[in-house]
Amino acid sequence: MQLKHKIVALSILPLLLAVALICALVIVQNQRLGEEQVRLIENAILSSKRAELKNYVAMALSVIAPLQAGGQDDAQARRQALEALARIDFGQDGYFFVYDTRGRNLMHPRQAELVGRDLWNLTDPHGLPAVRALIESASGGDGFQRYAWQKPSTGRVTDKLAHVVMLEPWGWMLGTGIYLEDVEQATRQVREEVADGIRSTMAAIATIALVAVLLVFAGGLALSVREHRLADSKLQSLNRRIVHLQEEERSRVSRELHDGISQLLVSIKFQFELAGHQLEAGQSSGLVTLGTAIERLGGAIGEIRRISHDLRPSLLDTLGLPAAIGQLASEFEQRCGLAVVYRNGLPDARLPDGVAVALFRIVQEALTNIERHARAGTVLVELEPCMNGVQLQVQDDGIGFDPRTIEQPQEGIGLRNMRERVEHLGGRFSLSSSSGHTGICVILPVPAASAAGTSFTL
């Protein structure tokens, strides 16, 4: 996955996840509030219906009260009471019913086929033994019972709320009920409104999320284009720096070869030619001239070794970093006349090639800067292990400088190049400078298994 795609993905995925969580919370909260509203409406309607049913039952009791008072054990009084109750109705589906305590129907004005039948074990579609539950509610409950029963006007089985009482002298259960289709309709309407609200809310959230995703995508695309251009610019600048560094290094080597080796070789050539002429002429000074030429040839060989050592020190490959830095410090001390203190605390183990080369080049660059700019008298180079890595410190007692100047483009290589080497290897670079003291501290990590066949234990 390309970087721009990663940026867009990391921007959009959390947004989509947040939107999904918000949608889930909205759905759950709306459903919970909808169910609470349904319960409130249902309870309110049922409360009014309970009060209405109590009034109906009280009215029926008042109708049969004279018959109960006049003949509790009179069969005719009971028959008259049943006839009177059968004539009472309220609306198309409002009627009274009577059962004995064993579940036998004694009166049902809407379903005459049930009269005289034992309905003790009759169950509604929900599995509730309806008549038994009515009798139990009348005997020991609050007198209200909800169950499913056939509605006379439609012939369909519908939920019904009944209120029943016991007529103790006769052993009857008297009751009436109201069908709850209006309750079901009201609750269904509330649930539909809640569902509509959820759908409209989801549509609004989806629209907002789509707009946000498009904005994030557009912003990510613009950022990607900007970063791409910036990366191209940095890459071009880096390429220019690499070319500049290559040309600078070539120019340095060319100058050293031309001004040093070339001049020495020309001088040696003249010395050999002079020695040849002198020896041909039988002059004893030819041997002296030949000795001088041989001495200068040794100097040329030493200069070639120095240039070769600057390009890639052989000690770094043969004896390792500590020895290479020790030789570099010794040559620097001899060449510049400064007092160099070198402290090596590393164990005898070979560092990874990249770490070793980076530390060597940093010491080399630091000593070059000290030679050119510091005006120092003493230099300290310290190499020691640290937690999971290697620490290098180079300090001098020179005039110091402003560390902020290292970030300026005109500085080229040097201190900024050191920082880039360290950052490339995942290390830390710190610099401090004031009058009388300048120091750099480099910490580079050393992987546990970075070099095959060697170990580096800190």
Tab-separated table of C-alpha atoms in Angstrom:
chain	number	residue	atom	x	y	z
A	1	MET	CA	0.000	0.000	0.000
A	2	GLN	CA	1.358	3.386	-0.971
A	3	LEU	CA	1.854	6.094	1.642
A	4	LYS	CA	-1.011	8.229	0.343
A	5	HIS	CA	-3.349	5.254	0.550
A	6	LYS	CA	-2.189	4.557	4.093
A	7	ILE	CA	-2.854	8.178	5.067
A	8	VAL	CA	-6.355	8.087	3.575
A	9	ALA	CA	-7.074	4.701	5.177
A	10	LEU	CA	-5.862	5.848	8.596
A	11	SER	CA	-8.079	8.920	8.255
A	12	ILE	CA	-11.226	7.249	6.934
A	13	LEU	CA	-11.288	3.961	8.875
A	14	PRO	CA	-11.481	5.577	12.356
A	15	LEU	CA	-14.149	7.936	11.014
A	16	LEU	CA	-16.205	5.049	9.641
A	17	LEU	CA	-15.758	3.117	12.881
A	18	ALA	CA	-16.921	6.121	14.891
A	19	VAL	CA	-19.935	6.570	12.593
A	20	ALA	CA	-20.805	2.872	12.939
A	21	LEU	CA	-20.621	3.102	16.733
A	22	ILE	CA	-22.760	6.246	16.713
A	23	CYS	CA	-25.331	4.516	14.488
A	24	ALA	CA	-25.413	1.507	16.818
A	25	LEU	CA	-25.884	3.759	19.855
A	26	VAL	CA	-28.613	5.733	18.098
A	27	ILE	CA	-30.452	2.549	17.137
A	28	VAL	CA	-30.204	1.076	20.635
A	29	GLN	CA	-31.247	4.317	22.342
A	30	ASN	CA	-34.150	4.917	19.961
A	31	GLN	CA	-35.370	1.365	20.379
A	32	ARG	CA	-35.103	1.622	24.156
A	33	LEU	CA	-36.947	4.937	24.208
A	34	GLY	CA	-39.524	3.538	21.800
A	35	GLU	CA	-40.171	0.518	24.008
A	36	GLU	CA	-40.480	2.766	27.052
A	37	GLN	CA	-42.984	4.912	25.165
A	38	VAL	CA	-44.881	1.785	24.118
A	39	ARG	CA	-45.043	0.617	27.738
A	40	LEU	CA	-46.223	4.031	28.915
A	41	ILE	CA	-48.964	4.187	26.284
A	42	GLU	CA	-49.973	0.590	26.911
A	43	ASN	CA	-50.104	1.124	30.681
A	44	ALA	CA	-52.123	4.313	30.263
A	45	ILE	CA	-54.657	2.623	27.973
A	46	LEU	CA	-54.863	-0.459	30.178
A	47	SER	CA	-55.356	1.674	33.289
A	48	SER	CA	-58.313	3.407	31.679
A	49	LYS	CA	-59.697	0.073	30.516
A	50	ARG	CA	-59.340	-1.433	33.993
A	51	ALA	CA	-61.346	1.427	35.466
A	52	GLU	CA	-63.949	0.985	32.703
A	53	LEU	CA	-64.192	-2.768	33.344
A	54	LYS	CA	-64.640	-2.210	37.078
A	55	ASN	CA	-67.559	0.096	36.329
A	56	TYR	CA	-69.141	-2.503	34.029
A	57	VAL	CA	-68.801	-5.261	36.631
A	58	ALA	CA	-70.170	-2.971	39.352
A	59	MET	CA	-73.141	-2.236	37.113
A	60	ALA	CA	-73.762	-5.965	36.558
A	61	LEU	CA	-73.525	-6.646	40.281
A	62	SER	CA	-76.053	-3.908	40.959
A	63	VAL	CA	-78.431	-5.524	38.470
A	64	ILE	CA	-78.352	-8.966	40.101
A	65	ALA	CA	-78.057	-7.718	43.690
A	66	PRO	CA	-81.849	-7.770	44.296
A	67	LEU	CA	-82.041	-11.345	42.997
A	68	GLN	CA	-79.192	-12.451	45.286
A	69	ALA	CA	-80.802	-10.791	48.270
A	70	GLY	CA	-84.233	-12.240	47.574
A	71	GLY	CA	-83.284	-15.893	46.898
A	72	GLN	CA	-79.781	-17.092	47.338
A	73	ASP	CA	-80.752	-20.732	46.887
A	74	ASP	CA	-83.601	-20.205	44.470
A	75	ALA	CA	-82.882	-21.758	41.048
A	76	GLN	CA	-85.331	-19.355	39.469
A	77	ALA	CA	-83.437	-16.381	40.892
A	78	ARG	CA	-80.227	-17.734	39.383
A	79	ARG	CA	-81.894	-18.227	36.021
A	80	GLN	CA	-83.268	-14.692	36.126
A	81	ALA	CA	-79.809	-13.399	37.016
A	82	LEU	CA	-78.247	-15.174	34.020
A	83	GLU	CA	-80.956	-13.833	31.717
A	84	ALA	CA	-80.481	-10.320	33.043
A	85	LEU	CA	-76.712	-10.497	32.572
A	86	ALA	CA	-77.102	-11.867	29.043
A	87	ARG	CA	-79.213	-8.831	28.097
A	88	ILE	CA	-76.565	-6.377	29.245
A	89	ASP	CA	-74.001	-5.374	26.609
A	90	PHE	CA	-71.858	-2.370	25.715
A	91	GLY	CA	-70.972	-2.034	22.146
A	92	GLN	CA	-70.741	-4.763	19.527
A	93	ASP	CA	-68.187	-6.842	21.429
A	94	GLY	CA	-68.969	-5.946	25.052
A	95	TYR	CA	-70.766	-8.663	27.036
A	96	PHE	CA	-70.741	-10.528	30.348
A	97	PHE	CA	-69.923	-14.206	30.910
A	98	VAL	CA	-70.481	-16.569	33.832
A	99	TYR	CA	-68.606	-19.772	34.841
A	100	ASP	CA	-68.842	-22.022	37.832
A	101	THR	CA	-65.758	-22.811	39.917
A	102	ARG	CA	-65.082	-26.019	37.915
A	103	GLY	CA	-64.761	-24.128	34.628
A	104	ARG	CA	-68.216	-24.949	33.190
A	105	ASN	CA	-69.722	-22.128	31.186
A	106	LEU	CA	-73.118	-21.007	32.478
A	107	MET	CA	-73.788	-18.033	30.220
A	108	HIS	CA	-72.183	-16.571	27.096
A	109	PRO	CA	-74.412	-14.270	25.016
A	110	ARG	CA	-72.062	-14.165	21.998
A	111	GLN	CA	-71.000	-17.840	21.838
A	112	ALA	CA	-74.040	-19.943	22.794
A	113	GLU	CA	-72.233	-23.144	21.772
A	114	LEU	CA	-69.996	-22.806	24.826
A	115	VAL	CA	-72.842	-22.836	27.347
A	116	GLY	CA	-72.756	-25.985	29.482
A	117	ARG	CA	-69.278	-27.045	28.330
A	118	ASP	CA	-66.377	-27.717	30.651
A	119	LEU	CA	-63.659	-25.307	29.576
A	120	TRP	CA	-61.275	-25.867	32.478
A	121	ASN	CA	-58.464	-27.073	30.213
A	122	LEU	CA	-59.146	-24.697	27.296
A	123	THR	CA	-55.943	-22.861	26.290
A	124	ASP	CA	-55.490	-19.749	24.164
A	125	PRO	CA	-52.922	-19.503	21.281
A	126	HIS	CA	-50.261	-18.463	23.824
A	127	GLY	CA	-50.711	-21.720	25.783
A	128	LEU	CA	-52.544	-20.043	28.704
A	129	PRO	CA	-55.481	-22.005	30.250
A	130	ALA	CA	-57.769	-19.012	29.942
A	131	VAL	CA	-60.806	-20.096	32.033
A	132	ARG	CA	-58.659	-21.552	34.794
A	133	ALA	CA	-56.616	-18.328	34.917
A	134	LEU	CA	-59.826	-16.268	35.126
A	135	ILE	CA	-61.110	-18.310	38.037
A	136	GLU	CA	-57.789	-18.116	39.873
A	137	SER	CA	-57.627	-14.359	39.318
A	138	ALA	CA	-61.165	-13.931	40.650
A	139	SER	CA	-60.474	-16.152	43.648
A	140	GLY	CA	-57.148	-14.873	44.846
A	141	GLY	CA	-55.870	-12.183	42.501
A	142	ASP	CA	-56.716	-8.619	41.589
A	143	GLY	CA	-59.519	-9.814	39.311
A	144	PHE	CA	-57.810	-8.756	36.081
A	145	GLN	CA	-56.559	-11.261	33.528
A	146	ARG	CA	-55.127	-10.828	30.061
A	147	TYR	CA	-55.564	-13.624	27.529
A	148	ALA	CA	-56.477	-14.266	23.882
A	149	TRP	CA	-60.102	-14.924	22.850
A	150	GLN	CA	-62.214	-14.915	19.701
A	151	LYS	CA	-63.696	-11.503	18.936
A	152	PRO	CA	-67.375	-11.848	17.947
A	153	SER	CA	-67.448	-9.027	15.393
A	154	THR	CA	-64.470	-10.288	13.372
A	155	GLY	CA	-64.152	-13.947	14.323
A	156	ARG	CA	-60.404	-13.504	14.907
A	157	VAL	CA	-58.572	-14.394	18.083
A	158	THR	CA	-57.417	-11.168	19.743
A	159	ASP	CA	-55.839	-10.198	23.026
A	160	LYS	CA	-58.419	-9.374	25.666
A	161	LEU	CA	-58.388	-7.860	29.140
A	162	ALA	CA	-61.046	-9.212	31.526
A	163	HIS	CA	-62.212	-8.282	34.999
A	164	VAL	CA	-63.812	-11.078	37.009
A	165	VAL	CA	-65.324	-11.436	40.485
A	166	MET	CA	-66.658	-14.376	42.470
A	167	LEU	CA	-70.312	-14.560	43.438
A	168	GLU	CA	-69.687	-16.569	46.589
A	169	PRO	CA	-73.268	-17.484	47.487
A	170	TRP	CA	-73.848	-19.079	44.095
A	171	GLY	CA	-70.289	-20.298	43.377
A	172	TRP	CA	-70.162	-18.270	40.164
A	173	MET	CA	-67.418	-16.322	38.429
A	174	LEU	CA	-68.840	-13.218	36.782
A	175	GLY	CA	-66.792	-11.159	34.397
A	176	THR	CA	-66.525	-9.044	31.301
A	177	GLY	CA	-63.688	-7.962	29.057
A	178	ILE	CA	-62.477	-5.512	26.464
A	179	TYR	CA	-60.528	-6.500	23.371
A	180	LEU	CA	-57.138	-4.822	23.037
A	181	GLU	CA	-56.908	-4.190	19.318
A	182	ASP	CA	-56.660	-0.454	19.949
A	183	VAL	CA	-53.744	-1.083	22.311
A	184	GLU	CA	-52.005	-3.205	19.698
A	185	GLN	CA	-52.696	-0.553	17.057
A	186	ALA	CA	-51.316	2.236	19.265
A	187	THR	CA	-48.167	0.285	20.172
A	188	ARG	CA	-47.660	-0.742	16.550
A	189	GLN	CA	-47.969	2.889	15.478
A	190	VAL	CA	-45.390	3.948	18.074
A	191	ARG	CA	-42.974	1.236	16.915
A	192	GLU	CA	-43.449	2.299	13.297
A	193	GLU	CA	-42.756	5.921	14.230
A	194	VAL	CA	-39.607	4.825	16.080
A	195	ALA	CA	-38.485	2.772	13.065
A	196	ASP	CA	-39.148	5.753	10.763
A	197	GLY	CA	-37.151	7.968	13.120
A	198	ILE	CA	-34.258	5.512	13.129
A	199	ARG	CA	-34.279	5.311	9.320
A	200	SER	CA	-34.315	9.090	8.948
A	201	THR	CA	-31.548	9.445	11.534
A	202	MET	CA	-29.451	6.789	9.793
A	203	ALA	CA	-29.969	8.566	6.469
A	204	ALA	CA	-28.824	11.860	8.003
A	205	ILE	CA	-25.791	10.228	9.638
A	206	ALA	CA	-24.926	8.438	6.394
A	207	THR	CA	-25.119	11.733	4.503
A	208	ILE	CA	-22.915	13.488	7.047
A	209	ALA	CA	-20.486	10.547	7.047
A	210	LEU	CA	-20.331	10.566	3.245
A	211	VAL	CA	-19.589	14.284	3.213
A	212	ALA	CA	-16.938	13.798	5.914
A	213	VAL	CA	-15.356	10.891	4.015
A	214	LEU	CA	-15.267	12.958	0.843
A	215	LEU	CA	-13.689	15.856	2.732
A	216	VAL	CA	-11.124	13.540	4.323
A	217	PHE	CA	-10.414	11.958	0.967
A	218	ALA	CA	-10.028	15.358	-0.668
A	219	GLY	CA	-7.823	16.548	2.194
A	220	GLY	CA	-5.765	13.360	2.049
A	221	LEU	CA	-5.413	13.698	-1.701
A	222	ALA	CA	-4.314	17.320	-1.371
A	223	LEU	CA	-1.887	16.374	1.413
A	224	SER	CA	-0.597	13.464	-0.660
A	225	VAL	CA	-0.012	15.753	-3.648
A	226	ARG	CA	1.706	18.298	-1.416
A	227	GLU	CA	3.850	15.672	0.305
A	228	HIS	CA	4.645	14.103	-3.045
A	229	ARG	CA	5.846	17.431	-4.359
A	230	LEU	CA	7.790	18.072	-1.155
A	231	ALA	CA	9.323	14.605	-1.362
A	232	ASP	CA	10.277	15.208	-4.979
A	233	SER	CA	11.826	18.507	-3.985
A	234	LYS	CA	13.759	16.875	-1.145
A	235	LEU	CA	14.817	14.044	-3.421
A	236	GLN	CA	16.079	16.489	-5.990
A	237	SER	CA	17.894	18.414	-3.268
A	238	LEU	CA	19.380	15.164	-1.957
A	239	ASN	CA	20.487	14.174	-5.436
A	240	ARG	CA	22.123	17.570	-5.856
A	241	ARG	CA	23.851	17.139	-2.493
A	242	ILE	CA	25.057	13.666	-3.426
A	243	VAL	CA	26.410	14.938	-6.721
A	244	HIS	CA	27.964	17.911	-4.933
A	245	LEU	CA	29.546	15.643	-2.309
A	246	GLN	CA	30.847	13.292	-4.969
A	247	GLU	CA	32.364	16.188	-6.890
A	248	GLU	CA	33.757	17.663	-3.691
A	249	GLU	CA	35.332	14.343	-2.703
A	250	ARG	CA	36.716	13.887	-6.189
A	251	SER	CA	38.070	17.438	-6.105
A	252	ARG	CA	39.692	16.777	-2.723
A	253	VAL	CA	41.300	13.556	-3.939
A	254	SER	CA	42.305	15.304	-7.165
A	255	ARG	CA	43.898	18.186	-5.248
A	256	GLU	CA	45.764	15.830	-2.949
A	257	LEU	CA	46.988	13.769	-5.887
A	258	HIS	CA	47.958	16.858	-7.887
A	259	ASP	CA	49.384	18.982	-5.109
A	260	GLY	CA	50.927	16.165	-3.100
A	261	ILE	CA	51.560	12.871	-4.889
A	262	SER	CA	52.026	14.380	-8.333
A	263	GLN	CA	54.556	16.953	-7.099
A	264	LEU	CA	56.415	14.306	-5.114
A	265	LEU	CA	56.558	11.946	-8.099
A	266	VAL	CA	57.796	14.734	-10.393
A	267	SER	CA	60.438	15.646	-7.818
A	268	ILE	CA	61.441	11.965	-7.474
A	269	LYS	CA	61.666	11.676	-11.263
A	270	PHE	CA	64.024	14.666	-11.413
A	271	GLN	CA	66.083	13.250	-8.542
A	272	PHE	CA	66.449	9.875	-10.310
A	273	GLU	CA	67.385	11.619	-13.596
A	274	LEU	CA	69.918	13.778	-11.762
A	275	ALA	CA	71.337	10.767	-9.968
A	276	GLY	CA	71.647	8.941	-13.302
A	277	HIS	CA	73.568	11.816	-14.894
A	278	GLN	CA	75.810	12.151	-11.898
A	279	LEU	CA	76.548	8.422	-11.802
A	280	GLU	CA	77.273	8.424	-15.557
A	281	ALA	CA	79.715	11.293	-14.989
A	282	GLY	CA	81.371	9.320	-12.204
A	283	GLN	CA	80.352	11.816	-9.532
A	284	SER	CA	79.974	10.416	-6.009
A	285	SER	CA	77.131	12.861	-5.303
A	286	GLY	CA	74.919	10.667	-7.473
A	287	LEU	CA	74.539	8.188	-4.607
A	288	VAL	CA	73.462	11.011	-2.291
A	289	THR	CA	70.930	12.194	-4.863
A	290	LEU	CA	69.677	8.640	-5.311
A	291	GLY	CA	69.219	8.295	-1.532
A	292	THR	CA	67.246	11.544	-1.487
A	293	ALA	CA	65.037	10.273	-4.304
A	294	ILE	CA	64.436	6.998	-2.470
A	295	GLU	CA	63.533	8.910	0.694
A	296	ARG	CA	61.061	11.060	-1.211
A	297	LEU	CA	59.622	7.900	-2.802
A	298	GLY	CA	58.924	6.585	0.703
A	299	GLY	CA	57.168	9.870	1.488
A	300	ALA	CA	55.033	9.459	-1.653
A	301	ILE	CA	54.144	5.935	-0.591
A	302	GLY	CA	53.159	7.243	2.845
A	303	GLU	CA	51.000	9.970	1.263
A	304	ILE	CA	49.242	7.378	-0.896
A	305	ARG	CA	48.590	5.293	2.212
A	306	ARG	CA	47.173	8.354	3.980
A	307	ILE	CA	44.788	9.088	1.112
A	308	SER	CA	43.786	5.432	0.994
A	309	HIS	CA	43.269	5.446	4.744
A	310	ASP	CA	41.005	8.506	4.451
A	311	LEU	CA	38.901	6.754	1.827
A	312	ARG	CA	38.577	3.445	3.707
A	313	PRO	CA	40.895	2.637	6.635
A	314	SER	CA	42.252	-0.881	6.389
A	315	LEU	CA	42.308	-1.191	10.183
A	316	LEU	CA	38.524	-0.873	10.202
A	317	ASP	CA	38.311	-4.128	8.250
A	318	THR	CA	41.145	-5.966	9.957
A	319	LEU	CA	41.241	-4.890	13.617
A	320	GLY	CA	37.879	-3.177	14.034
A	321	LEU	CA	36.583	0.247	15.014
A	322	PRO	CA	38.545	0.923	18.248
A	323	ALA	CA	41.911	0.350	16.555
A	324	ALA	CA	40.939	2.429	13.512
A	325	ILE	CA	39.844	5.363	15.703
A	326	GLY	CA	43.020	4.990	17.758
A	327	GLN	CA	45.177	5.278	14.625
A	328	LEU	CA	43.076	8.221	13.408
A	329	ALA	CA	43.564	10.016	16.747
A	330	SER	CA	47.311	9.307	16.741
A	331	GLU	CA	47.792	10.627	13.191
A	332	PHE	CA	45.685	13.693	14.040
A	333	GLU	CA	47.816	14.383	17.122
A	334	GLN	CA	51.039	14.092	15.108
A	335	ARG	CA	49.746	16.203	12.249
A	336	CYS	CA	48.129	19.043	14.231
A	337	GLY	CA	50.209	19.051	17.410
A	338	LEU	CA	47.111	18.898	19.640
A	339	ALA	CA	46.836	16.742	22.741
A	340	VAL	CA	44.412	13.932	21.952
A	341	VAL	CA	43.018	11.731	24.745
A	342	TYR	CA	41.467	8.541	23.420
A	343	ARG	CA	39.472	6.302	25.753
A	344	ASN	CA	38.138	2.998	24.471
A	345	GLY	CA	35.730	1.060	26.660
A	346	LEU	CA	34.319	-1.294	24.040
A	347	PRO	CA	34.786	-5.045	24.394
A	348	ASP	CA	36.838	-6.972	21.875
A	349	ALA	CA	34.000	-7.675	19.469
A	350	ARG	CA	33.357	-6.570	15.915
A	351	LEU	CA	30.568	-4.049	15.410
A	352	PRO	CA	28.181	-4.167	12.441
A	353	ASP	CA	29.805	-2.652	9.378
A	354	GLY	CA	27.293	0.188	9.043
A	355	VAL	CA	27.682	1.233	12.691
A	356	ALA	CA	31.474	1.008	12.567
A	357	VAL	CA	31.776	3.050	9.357
A	358	ALA	CA	29.347	5.686	10.654
A	359	LEU	CA	31.217	6.141	13.941
A	360	PHE	CA	34.573	6.273	12.155
A	361	ARG	CA	33.340	8.911	9.690
A	362	ILE	CA	31.826	10.954	12.530
A	363	VAL	CA	35.141	10.956	14.403
A	364	GLN	CA	36.954	11.776	11.169
A	365	GLU	CA	34.622	14.682	10.402
A	366	ALA	CA	34.727	15.948	13.989
A	367	LEU	CA	38.540	15.981	14.038
A	368	THR	CA	38.580	17.746	10.653
A	369	ASN	CA	36.232	20.442	12.009
A	370	ILE	CA	38.371	20.830	15.127
A	371	GLU	CA	41.492	21.209	12.991
A	372	ARG	CA	39.904	23.822	10.745
A	373	HIS	CA	37.770	25.891	13.119
A	374	ALA	CA	38.120	25.100	16.834
A	375	ARG	CA	41.529	26.587	17.737
A	376	ALA	CA	41.621	23.974	20.482
A	377	GLY	CA	44.498	22.656	22.575
A	378	THR	CA	43.034	19.385	23.834
A	379	VAL	CA	40.701	16.862	22.246
A	380	LEU	CA	38.869	14.000	23.982
A	381	VAL	CA	37.563	10.999	22.022
A	382	GLU	CA	35.641	8.464	24.106
A	383	LEU	CA	34.072	5.233	22.877
A	384	GLU	CA	32.053	3.119	25.298
A	385	PRO	CA	29.083	0.757	25.459
A	386	CYS	CA	25.641	1.874	26.589
A	387	MET	CA	22.213	0.304	26.899
A	388	ASN	CA	21.717	-1.777	23.724
A	389	GLY	CA	24.195	0.284	21.765
A	390	VAL	CA	27.442	2.244	21.478
A	391	GLN	CA	28.132	5.772	22.672
A	392	LEU	CA	30.710	8.080	21.075
A	393	GLN	CA	31.794	11.443	22.509
A	394	VAL	CA	34.156	13.947	20.916
A	395	GLN	CA	35.001	17.098	22.912
A	396	ASP	CA	37.433	19.977	22.539
A	397	ASP	CA	38.336	23.155	24.434
A	398	GLY	CA	38.152	25.467	21.416
A	399	ILE	CA	36.361	28.732	20.784
A	400	GLY	CA	32.945	27.136	20.148
A	401	PHE	CA	30.235	28.163	17.677
A	402	ASP	CA	26.482	28.595	17.286
A	403	PRO	CA	24.914	25.105	16.889
A	404	ARG	CA	21.908	26.529	15.017
A	405	THR	CA	24.091	27.228	11.995
A	406	ILE	CA	24.412	23.504	11.260
A	407	GLU	CA	20.868	23.471	9.867
A	408	GLN	CA	21.661	26.116	7.281
A	409	PRO	CA	22.046	24.828	3.690
A	410	GLN	CA	25.334	26.622	3.141
A	411	GLU	CA	26.981	24.474	5.802
A	412	GLY	CA	26.979	21.522	3.325
A	413	ILE	CA	28.481	18.436	4.872
A	414	GLY	CA	29.948	18.545	8.372
A	415	LEU	CA	27.840	18.557	11.496
A	416	ARG	CA	24.572	18.234	9.601
A	417	ASN	CA	26.020	15.241	7.753
A	418	MET	CA	26.833	13.626	11.115
A	419	ARG	CA	23.254	14.067	12.274
A	420	GLU	CA	21.903	12.521	9.086
A	421	ARG	CA	24.218	9.507	9.431
A	422	VAL	CA	23.025	8.923	12.997
A	423	GLU	CA	19.331	9.362	12.165
A	424	HIS	CA	19.671	6.977	9.242
A	425	LEU	CA	20.817	4.249	11.647
A	426	GLY	CA	18.081	5.030	14.186
A	427	GLY	CA	20.431	6.599	16.720
A	428	ARG	CA	20.549	9.845	18.705
A	429	PHE	CA	22.772	12.860	18.047
A	430	SER	CA	23.300	15.726	20.472
A	431	LEU	CA	25.518	18.769	20.178
A	432	SER	CA	26.571	21.396	22.696
A	433	SER	CA	28.914	24.308	22.143
A	434	SER	CA	30.041	27.361	24.054
A	435	SER	CA	33.216	29.338	24.447
A	436	GLY	CA	35.870	26.931	25.687
A	437	HIS	CA	33.917	23.747	25.108
A	438	THR	CA	32.332	21.918	22.187
A	439	GLY	CA	31.063	18.355	22.366
A	440	ILE	CA	29.079	15.914	20.323
A	441	CYS	CA	27.463	12.771	21.673
A	442	VAL	CA	26.317	9.948	19.405
A	443	ILE	CA	24.380	6.860	20.506
A	444	LEU	CA	23.837	4.139	17.915
A	445	PRO	CA	21.830	0.942	18.501
A	446	VAL	CA	23.566	-2.385	17.946
A	447	PRO	CA	21.256	-5.300	17.042
A	448	ALA	CA	21.897	-8.485	19.004
A	449	ALA	CA	22.390	-10.571	15.831
A	450	SER	CA	23.558	-7.926	13.412
A	451	ALA	CA	26.826	-9.576	12.458
A	452	ALA	CA	26.986	-13.241	11.600
A	453	GLY	CA	29.535	-15.229	13.538
A	454	THR	CA	30.190	-12.474	16.101
A	455	SER	CA	28.644	-11.357	19.334
A	456	PHE	CA	28.440	-7.957	20.945
A	457	THR	CA	27.476	-7.976	24.606
A	458	LEU	CA	26.967	-4.766	26.507
